[in-house]
Amino acid sequence: MIAFGPVPSRRLGQSLGINNIPPKNCSYACVYCQVGKTSELKHRRNEYYKPEDIFGDVQELVVRLKKNREKIDYFTFMPDGEPTLDINLGNEIDLLKLLDYKVAVITNGSLITHRDIQNDLMKADYVSLKIDTTDKEIWKKINRPHKSLNLEAILESMVHFSAVYNGRLTTVTMLVDGINTTPFHIQSVAEFVSELHPYRAYVAIPTRPTAEKGVRIPDESTINRAFQIFKEKMDQVEYLIDYEGNDFGYSGEIEKDLLGIAAVHPLKLESVEKLLEKANANWRVIEDLLSQEKLREVEYAGSKFYMRSLANNNNNKL
Ligand code: SF4
């Protein structure tokens, strides 16, 4: 199950997700990761799926969604890992563009030092870069990068990329209480982000269950202070601090939809109920998936979420 959704996104409208990386291959192991702990901390690219398989899966989902009159605004690479680890990313974007939809890539940006990765990202209509910090010690605490990575080189490459990229470049800064929220630190991050002249700079907080316990959401005054510091440096700043809604797309196959979405996007109880309603199905579907350990239920910030169990989340790898 490579293609899933669409999932509602404030940034991208209705976003058909593409999970082009097996769980959970990433160059970071962020403490706040919403798709679980990084089991494969990697920095080298690999071939995970054949580009034509990704294309076929997306094409098939588009057909099913059209039948159900579901809207699609973007095809979005947002896997349960880092999408640029996929050596075929550029080819996949080329192929997907044949279907006449815009393509977005949500990346942590840590591999952007590689020219081939910059070239792949250049093909996307929308790129989102993660910039939680400009400080090496904080970086190690919050993003817990692969040991071969170098923050200074990454930031330099982001500046280079932003100067040549013609699509919509956005940034996301995730605030974690007690790690990256001091005014002095936010000042430095905002200063750096403003150098990239992004279309939008998002100030975010963890809104779904996090990989590590004890990751705290900053209080409102801290979030607001960070926002104001960003705002002093640039106009185009927005919050990304709410759950993004319950309007997930139904493609005609409820189990596939639930598992595909929940692999990268933990679903709130209300979203699950809405999706079941669209499919004219009942809670028995969820009970079955829970008993087969394909889904798990977690509590976070006072809400119930449904996530894919990593142990049972193997897509059809090459
Ligand atoms: S939040 Fe993104 S970059 Fe960080 S560990 Fe999770 S998948 Fe990787």
mmCIF file of C-alpha atoms and ligand atoms in Angstrom:
data_model
loop_
_atom_site.group_PDB
_atom_site.id
_atom_site.type_symbol
_atom_site.label_atom_id
_atom_site.label_comp_id
_atom_site.label_asym_id
_atom_site.label_seq_id
_atom_site.Cartn_x
_atom_site.Cartn_y
_atom_site.Cartn_z
ATOM 1 C CA MET A 1 0.000 0.000 0.000
ATOM 2 C CA ILE A 2 2.081 2.899 -1.292
ATOM 3 C CA ALA A 3 -0.637 5.431 -2.089
ATOM 4 C CA PHE A 4 -3.152 6.417 0.577
ATOM 5 C CA GLY A 5 -5.687 9.057 1.508
ATOM 6 C CA PRO A 6 -6.387 11.706 0.585
ATOM 7 C CA VAL A 7 -5.670 13.251 3.956
ATOM 8 C CA PRO A 8 -6.821 16.772 4.829
ATOM 9 C CA SER A 9 -3.939 19.212 5.082
ATOM 10 C CA ARG A 10 -4.124 22.895 5.832
ATOM 11 C CA ARG A 11 -1.048 23.435 3.717
ATOM 12 C CA LEU A 12 -1.996 21.293 0.739
ATOM 13 C CA GLY A 13 -5.753 20.828 0.747
ATOM 14 C CA GLN A 14 -6.738 17.221 0.054
ATOM 15 C CA SER A 15 -3.452 15.411 -0.254
ATOM 16 C CA LEU A 16 -3.057 11.957 -1.793
ATOM 17 C CA GLY A 17 -0.173 10.547 0.241
ATOM 18 C CA ILE A 18 2.688 8.501 -1.194
ATOM 19 C CA ASN A 19 4.547 6.260 1.219
ATOM 20 C CA ASN A 20 7.714 5.614 -0.805
ATOM 21 C CA ILE A 21 9.837 4.419 2.153
ATOM 22 C CA PRO A 22 9.463 1.244 4.227
ATOM 23 C CA PRO A 23 8.861 1.818 7.950
ATOM 24 C CA LYS A 24 10.721 3.415 9.576
ATOM 25 C CA ASN A 25 13.778 4.360 7.515
ATOM 26 C CA CYS A 26 14.900 7.873 8.303
ATOM 27 C CA SER A 27 18.032 9.986 8.626
ATOM 28 C CA TYR A 28 16.577 11.456 11.819
ATOM 29 C CA ALA A 29 15.002 9.942 14.928
ATOM 30 C CA CYS A 30 13.042 12.974 16.095
ATOM 31 C CA VAL A 31 11.768 12.739 19.653
ATOM 32 C CA TYR A 32 8.358 13.975 18.507
ATOM 33 C CA CYS A 33 8.027 11.724 15.437
ATOM 34 C CA GLN A 34 4.381 10.778 14.886
ATOM 35 C CA VAL A 35 5.115 7.544 13.039
ATOM 36 C CA GLY A 36 7.117 5.885 15.800
ATOM 37 C CA LYS A 37 10.755 5.255 16.607
ATOM 38 C CA THR A 38 13.287 5.149 13.764
ATOM 39 C CA SER A 39 14.294 1.502 13.368
ATOM 40 C CA GLU A 40 16.645 2.109 10.409
ATOM 41 C CA LEU A 41 18.710 5.267 10.905
ATOM 42 C CA LYS A 42 20.131 5.820 7.412
ATOM 43 C CA HIS A 43 21.906 8.449 5.376
ATOM 44 C CA ARG A 44 22.437 6.655 2.044
ATOM 45 C CA ARG A 45 19.827 6.450 -0.672
ATOM 46 C CA ASN A 46 18.363 3.153 -1.687
ATOM 47 C CA GLU A 47 15.929 1.673 -4.177
ATOM 48 C CA TYR A 48 12.818 0.607 -2.270
ATOM 49 C CA TYR A 49 10.117 0.309 -4.939
ATOM 50 C CA LYS A 50 10.086 0.369 -8.697
ATOM 51 C CA PRO A 51 8.926 3.820 -9.917
ATOM 52 C CA GLU A 52 6.350 2.142 -12.157
ATOM 53 C CA ASP A 53 4.892 0.325 -9.110
ATOM 54 C CA ILE A 54 4.502 3.641 -7.304
ATOM 55 C CA PHE A 55 2.952 5.161 -10.408
ATOM 56 C CA GLY A 56 0.576 2.179 -10.798
ATOM 57 C CA ASP A 57 -0.514 2.313 -7.166
ATOM 58 C CA VAL A 58 -1.188 6.053 -7.315
ATOM 59 C CA GLN A 59 -3.007 5.748 -10.638
ATOM 60 C CA GLU A 60 -5.223 2.980 -9.265
ATOM 61 C CA LEU A 61 -6.101 5.035 -6.184
ATOM 62 C CA VAL A 62 -6.883 8.100 -8.309
ATOM 63 C CA VAL A 63 -9.357 6.027 -10.332
ATOM 64 C CA ARG A 64 -11.075 4.755 -7.170
ATOM 65 C CA LEU A 65 -11.183 8.217 -5.606
ATOM 66 C CA LYS A 66 -12.659 9.742 -8.739
ATOM 67 C CA LYS A 67 -15.397 7.135 -8.652
ATOM 68 C CA ASN A 68 -16.182 8.232 -5.086
ATOM 69 C CA ARG A 69 -15.982 11.914 -6.096
ATOM 70 C CA GLU A 70 -13.130 12.582 -3.687
ATOM 71 C CA LYS A 71 -11.077 15.698 -4.331
ATOM 72 C CA ILE A 72 -7.283 15.600 -4.782
ATOM 73 C CA ASP A 73 -5.210 18.791 -4.635
ATOM 74 C CA TYR A 74 -1.712 17.346 -4.395
ATOM 75 C CA PHE A 75 0.206 14.113 -4.644
ATOM 76 C CA THR A 76 2.375 14.307 -1.552
ATOM 77 C CA PHE A 77 5.452 12.268 -0.682
ATOM 78 C CA MET A 78 4.967 11.925 3.089
ATOM 79 C CA PRO A 79 6.151 8.446 4.013
ATOM 80 C CA ASP A 80 6.768 6.905 7.407
ATOM 81 C CA GLY A 81 10.407 7.914 7.038
ATOM 82 C CA GLU A 82 12.470 10.333 4.950
ATOM 83 C CA PRO A 83 11.297 10.490 1.299
ATOM 84 C CA THR A 84 14.639 11.621 -0.172
ATOM 85 C CA LEU A 85 16.259 8.337 0.920
ATOM 86 C CA ASP A 86 14.458 6.926 -2.114
ATOM 87 C CA ILE A 87 16.949 6.960 -4.983
ATOM 88 C CA ASN A 88 14.103 6.948 -7.537
ATOM 89 C CA LEU A 89 12.322 10.003 -6.150
ATOM 90 C CA GLY A 90 13.073 12.183 -9.213
ATOM 91 C CA ASN A 91 11.869 9.530 -11.670
ATOM 92 C CA GLU A 92 8.751 8.990 -9.612
ATOM 93 C CA ILE A 93 7.930 12.711 -9.662
ATOM 94 C CA ASP A 94 8.427 12.761 -13.450
ATOM 95 C CA LEU A 95 6.064 9.820 -13.864
ATOM 96 C CA LEU A 96 3.408 11.162 -11.484
ATOM 97 C CA LYS A 97 3.316 14.486 -13.257
ATOM 98 C CA LEU A 98 1.916 12.613 -16.266
ATOM 99 C CA LEU A 99 -1.296 12.312 -14.233
ATOM 100 C CA ASP A 100 -1.603 16.110 -14.169
ATOM 101 C CA TYR A 101 -1.562 16.778 -10.445
ATOM 102 C CA LYS A 102 0.826 18.938 -8.480
ATOM 103 C CA VAL A 103 3.482 17.090 -6.487
ATOM 104 C CA ALA A 104 4.709 17.968 -2.999
ATOM 105 C CA VAL A 105 7.570 16.525 -0.939
ATOM 106 C CA ILE A 106 7.628 16.809 2.842
ATOM 107 C CA THR A 107 11.287 16.283 3.742
ATOM 108 C CA ASN A 108 13.450 16.759 6.797
ATOM 109 C CA GLY A 109 16.019 18.331 4.436
ATOM 110 C CA SER A 110 18.932 16.541 6.081
ATOM 111 C CA LEU A 111 20.197 15.026 2.795
ATOM 112 C CA ILE A 112 19.898 18.210 0.776
ATOM 113 C CA THR A 113 23.685 18.482 0.764
ATOM 114 C CA HIS A 114 23.608 15.951 -2.096
ATOM 115 C CA ARG A 115 23.245 17.515 -5.520
ATOM 116 C CA ASP A 116 21.159 14.598 -6.864
ATOM 117 C CA ILE A 117 18.647 15.122 -4.067
ATOM 118 C CA GLN A 118 18.430 18.843 -4.775
ATOM 119 C CA ASN A 119 17.824 17.983 -8.442
ATOM 120 C CA ASP A 120 15.012 15.601 -7.480
ATOM 121 C CA LEU A 121 13.383 18.197 -5.223
ATOM 122 C CA MET A 122 13.607 20.809 -7.986
ATOM 123 C CA LYS A 123 11.020 18.752 -9.885
ATOM 124 C CA ALA A 124 8.396 19.080 -7.143
ATOM 125 C CA ASP A 125 5.840 21.906 -7.111
ATOM 126 C CA TYR A 126 6.021 22.195 -3.338
ATOM 127 C CA VAL A 127 8.807 21.358 -0.913
ATOM 128 C CA SER A 128 8.572 21.507 2.858
ATOM 129 C CA LEU A 129 11.848 21.588 4.833
ATOM 130 C CA LYS A 130 12.162 20.824 8.534
ATOM 131 C CA ILE A 131 14.120 23.474 10.436
ATOM 132 C CA ASP A 132 13.753 22.905 14.184
ATOM 133 C CA THR A 133 17.080 24.388 15.125
ATOM 134 C CA THR A 134 20.307 25.992 13.973
ATOM 135 C CA ASP A 135 22.196 24.733 17.014
ATOM 136 C CA LYS A 136 24.151 21.494 16.809
ATOM 137 C CA GLU A 137 23.534 20.418 20.421
ATOM 138 C CA ILE A 138 19.804 21.069 20.199
ATOM 139 C CA TRP A 139 19.738 19.284 16.831
ATOM 140 C CA LYS A 140 21.207 16.181 18.456
ATOM 141 C CA LYS A 141 18.553 16.324 21.178
ATOM 142 C CA ILE A 142 15.474 16.988 19.080
ATOM 143 C CA ASN A 143 16.196 15.409 15.669
ATOM 144 C CA ARG A 144 18.811 12.839 16.792
ATOM 145 C CA PRO A 145 20.450 12.687 13.327
ATOM 146 C CA HIS A 146 22.529 9.963 11.707
ATOM 147 C CA LYS A 147 26.073 10.479 12.920
ATOM 148 C CA SER A 148 27.466 11.204 9.442
ATOM 149 C CA LEU A 149 25.273 14.312 9.006
ATOM 150 C CA ASN A 150 26.544 17.854 9.457
ATOM 151 C CA LEU A 151 24.115 20.599 10.436
ATOM 152 C CA GLU A 152 26.213 23.464 9.116
ATOM 153 C CA ALA A 153 26.458 21.848 5.671
ATOM 154 C CA ILE A 154 22.701 21.144 5.668
ATOM 155 C CA LEU A 155 21.818 24.747 6.460
ATOM 156 C CA GLU A 156 24.218 26.015 3.785
ATOM 157 C CA SER A 157 22.655 23.690 1.228
ATOM 158 C CA MET A 158 19.172 24.833 2.176
ATOM 159 C CA VAL A 159 20.213 28.406 1.428
ATOM 160 C CA HIS A 160 21.602 27.299 -1.931
ATOM 161 C CA PHE A 161 18.481 25.303 -2.751
ATOM 162 C CA SER A 162 16.144 28.153 -1.817
ATOM 163 C CA ALA A 163 17.967 30.441 -4.239
ATOM 164 C CA VAL A 164 17.462 28.154 -7.235
ATOM 165 C CA TYR A 165 14.142 26.445 -6.502
ATOM 166 C CA ASN A 166 11.161 27.772 -8.481
ATOM 167 C CA GLY A 167 8.301 26.006 -6.696
ATOM 168 C CA ARG A 168 6.663 26.759 -3.334
ATOM 169 C CA LEU A 169 9.258 26.385 -0.631
ATOM 170 C CA THR A 170 7.941 26.169 2.927
ATOM 171 C CA THR A 171 9.544 25.453 6.281
ATOM 172 C CA VAL A 172 8.265 23.806 9.450
ATOM 173 C CA THR A 173 9.730 24.473 12.870
ATOM 174 C CA MET A 174 8.440 22.065 15.489
ATOM 175 C CA LEU A 175 8.492 23.457 19.011
ATOM 176 C CA VAL A 176 9.184 21.040 21.855
ATOM 177 C CA ASP A 177 8.939 22.379 25.373
ATOM 178 C CA GLY A 178 12.278 22.550 27.149
ATOM 179 C CA ILE A 179 14.338 21.766 24.034
ATOM 180 C CA ASN A 180 14.148 24.465 21.355
ATOM 181 C CA THR A 181 11.846 27.190 22.669
ATOM 182 C CA THR A 182 14.060 29.840 24.314
ATOM 183 C CA PRO A 183 13.682 33.302 22.726
ATOM 184 C CA PHE A 184 17.408 33.383 21.968
ATOM 185 C CA HIS A 185 17.225 30.116 20.074
ATOM 186 C CA ILE A 186 13.991 30.950 18.215
ATOM 187 C CA GLN A 187 15.571 34.249 17.185
ATOM 188 C CA SER A 188 18.386 32.366 15.491
ATOM 189 C CA VAL A 189 16.022 29.878 13.763
ATOM 190 C CA ALA A 190 13.754 32.686 12.531
ATOM 191 C CA GLU A 191 16.765 34.624 11.266
ATOM 192 C CA PHE A 192 17.916 31.602 9.296
ATOM 193 C CA VAL A 193 14.454 30.755 7.932
ATOM 194 C CA SER A 194 13.995 34.334 6.732
ATOM 195 C CA GLU A 195 17.161 33.949 4.629
ATOM 196 C CA LEU A 196 15.370 31.247 2.632
ATOM 197 C CA HIS A 197 12.476 33.585 1.727
ATOM 198 C CA PRO A 198 9.951 30.773 2.069
ATOM 199 C CA TYR A 199 6.444 30.990 0.677
ATOM 200 C CA ARG A 200 5.309 30.160 4.236
ATOM 201 C CA ALA A 201 7.190 29.468 7.474
ATOM 202 C CA TYR A 202 5.138 27.255 9.767
ATOM 203 C CA VAL A 203 5.508 27.204 13.531
ATOM 204 C CA ALA A 204 4.263 23.805 14.669
ATOM 205 C CA ILE A 205 3.705 21.744 17.799
ATOM 206 C CA PRO A 206 3.282 17.974 18.117
ATOM 207 C CA THR A 207 -0.440 17.325 17.641
ATOM 208 C CA ARG A 208 -0.282 13.517 17.419
ATOM 209 C CA PRO A 209 1.300 10.803 19.570
ATOM 210 C CA THR A 210 5.086 11.155 19.749
ATOM 211 C CA ALA A 211 7.867 8.556 19.397
ATOM 212 C CA GLU A 212 9.248 9.313 22.845
ATOM 213 C CA LYS A 213 7.281 9.648 26.045
ATOM 214 C CA GLY A 214 7.624 12.909 27.929
ATOM 215 C CA VAL A 215 7.730 15.122 24.819
ATOM 216 C CA ARG A 216 5.871 18.195 26.006
ATOM 217 C CA ILE A 217 3.809 20.665 24.009
ATOM 218 C CA PRO A 218 4.903 24.231 24.873
ATOM 219 C CA ASP A 219 2.340 26.424 26.629
ATOM 220 C CA GLU A 220 0.379 29.036 24.680
ATOM 221 C CA SER A 221 2.543 31.978 25.679
ATOM 222 C CA THR A 222 5.701 30.180 24.516
ATOM 223 C CA ILE A 223 4.082 29.306 21.181
ATOM 224 C CA ASN A 224 2.872 32.850 20.728
ATOM 225 C CA ARG A 225 6.274 34.284 21.620
ATOM 226 C CA ALA A 226 7.936 32.045 18.997
ATOM 227 C CA PHE A 227 5.348 33.116 16.436
ATOM 228 C CA GLN A 228 5.954 36.813 17.184
ATOM 229 C CA ILE A 229 9.727 36.379 16.886
ATOM 230 C CA PHE A 230 9.244 34.757 13.473
ATOM 231 C CA LYS A 231 6.815 37.499 12.503
ATOM 232 C CA GLU A 232 9.408 40.184 13.228
ATOM 233 C CA LYS A 233 11.630 38.589 10.590
ATOM 234 C CA MET A 234 9.043 37.851 7.884
ATOM 235 C CA ASP A 235 5.364 38.305 7.090
ATOM 236 C CA GLN A 236 4.547 34.870 5.760
ATOM 237 C CA VAL A 237 4.400 32.985 9.089
ATOM 238 C CA GLU A 238 1.571 30.659 10.095
ATOM 239 C CA TYR A 239 0.761 28.371 12.973
ATOM 240 C CA LEU A 240 0.456 24.638 12.425
ATOM 241 C CA ILE A 241 -0.895 23.835 15.832
ATOM 242 C CA ASP A 242 -4.314 22.266 15.302
ATOM 243 C CA TYR A 243 -5.303 18.796 14.314
ATOM 244 C CA GLU A 244 -5.928 19.143 10.572
ATOM 245 C CA GLY A 245 -9.508 17.918 10.440
ATOM 246 C CA ASN A 246 -11.375 14.698 9.877
ATOM 247 C CA ASP A 247 -12.115 14.825 6.171
ATOM 248 C CA PHE A 248 -10.105 11.793 5.025
ATOM 249 C CA GLY A 249 -10.881 10.401 1.598
ATOM 250 C CA TYR A 250 -12.660 7.102 1.032
ATOM 251 C CA SER A 251 -11.537 5.118 -1.989
ATOM 252 C CA GLY A 252 -13.989 2.205 -1.754
ATOM 253 C CA GLU A 253 -11.767 -0.102 0.327
ATOM 254 C CA ILE A 254 -12.111 0.840 3.972
ATOM 255 C CA GLU A 255 -9.404 -1.411 5.469
ATOM 256 C CA LYS A 256 -6.865 -0.317 2.868
ATOM 257 C CA ASP A 257 -7.752 3.328 3.448
ATOM 258 C CA LEU A 258 -7.491 3.072 7.218
ATOM 259 C CA LEU A 259 -4.187 1.209 7.212
ATOM 260 C CA GLY A 260 -2.622 3.356 4.488
ATOM 261 C CA ILE A 261 -3.471 6.585 6.252
ATOM 262 C CA ALA A 262 -2.712 5.349 9.771
ATOM 263 C CA ALA A 263 0.794 4.260 8.690
ATOM 264 C CA VAL A 264 1.906 7.862 8.354
ATOM 265 C CA HIS A 265 -0.879 9.866 9.887
ATOM 266 C CA PRO A 266 -2.336 8.743 13.210
ATOM 267 C CA LEU A 267 -6.115 9.140 13.022
ATOM 268 C CA LYS A 268 -8.222 10.705 15.752
ATOM 269 C CA LEU A 269 -11.264 8.736 16.918
ATOM 270 C CA GLU A 270 -13.556 11.276 15.212
ATOM 271 C CA SER A 271 -11.709 10.828 11.879
ATOM 272 C CA VAL A 272 -12.062 7.061 12.063
ATOM 273 C CA GLU A 273 -15.781 7.422 12.754
ATOM 274 C CA LYS A 274 -16.206 9.783 9.818
ATOM 275 C CA LEU A 275 -14.321 7.464 7.460
ATOM 276 C CA LEU A 276 -16.406 4.475 8.612
ATOM 277 C CA GLU A 277 -19.534 6.488 8.010
ATOM 278 C CA LYS A 278 -18.426 7.322 4.447
ATOM 279 C CA ALA A 279 -17.807 3.604 3.863
ATOM 280 C CA ASN A 280 -21.101 2.649 5.456
ATOM 281 C CA ALA A 281 -19.126 0.399 7.798
ATOM 282 C CA ASN A 282 -19.170 -0.027 11.561
ATOM 283 C CA TRP A 283 -16.723 -0.210 14.447
ATOM 284 C CA ARG A 284 -16.263 -3.972 13.907
ATOM 285 C CA VAL A 285 -13.707 -3.106 11.184
ATOM 286 C CA ILE A 286 -11.560 -1.358 13.795
ATOM 287 C CA GLU A 287 -11.975 -4.130 16.338
ATOM 288 C CA ASP A 288 -10.763 -6.648 13.750
ATOM 289 C CA LEU A 289 -7.730 -4.546 12.820
ATOM 290 C CA LEU A 290 -6.904 -4.072 16.513
ATOM 291 C CA SER A 291 -7.206 -7.780 17.245
ATOM 292 C CA GLN A 292 -4.996 -8.618 14.237
ATOM 293 C CA GLU A 293 -2.511 -6.067 15.645
ATOM 294 C CA LYS A 294 -2.557 -4.132 12.399
ATOM 295 C CA LEU A 295 -3.763 -1.041 14.241
ATOM 296 C CA ARG A 296 -3.083 0.175 17.739
ATOM 297 C CA GLU A 297 -4.914 2.629 19.938
ATOM 298 C CA VAL A 298 -2.988 5.380 21.752
ATOM 299 C CA GLU A 299 -3.955 8.296 23.984
ATOM 300 C CA TYR A 300 -2.301 11.659 23.345
ATOM 301 C CA ALA A 301 -3.105 15.121 24.675
ATOM 302 C CA GLY A 302 -6.515 13.940 25.896
ATOM 303 C CA SER A 303 -7.597 12.295 22.598
ATOM 304 C CA LYS A 304 -7.669 8.745 21.290
ATOM 305 C CA PHE A 305 -5.634 8.033 18.134
ATOM 306 C CA TYR A 306 -5.381 5.002 15.874
ATOM 307 C CA MET A 307 -1.945 4.205 14.426
ATOM 308 C CA ARG A 308 -0.564 1.465 12.237
ATOM 309 C CA SER A 309 1.457 -1.123 14.188
ATOM 310 C CA LEU A 310 5.008 -0.936 12.871
ATOM 311 C CA ALA A 311 5.552 -4.685 13.215
ATOM 312 C CA ASN A 312 2.705 -5.326 10.757
ATOM 313 C CA ASN A 313 3.420 -2.456 8.441
ATOM 314 C CA ASN A 314 5.408 -3.970 5.597
ATOM 315 C CA ASN A 315 4.608 -2.638 2.168
ATOM 316 C CA ASN A 316 5.532 -4.602 -0.943
ATOM 317 C CA LYS A 317 9.231 -3.855 -0.968
ATOM 318 C CA LEU A 318 11.482 -4.703 -3.904
HETATM 319 S S1 SF4 B 1 9.530 13.393 12.187
HETATM 320 FE FE1 SF4 B 1 10.111 12.981 10.081
HETATM 321 S S2 SF4 B 1 12.296 13.350 10.086
HETATM 322 FE FE2 SF4 B 1 11.737 13.090 12.187
HETATM 323 S S3 SF4 B 1 12.058 10.907 12.605
HETATM 324 FE FE3 SF4 B 1 9.909 11.173 12.009
HETATM 325 S S4 SF4 B 1 9.902 10.760 9.834
HETATM 326 FE FE4 SF4 B 1 12.023 11.156 10.392
#
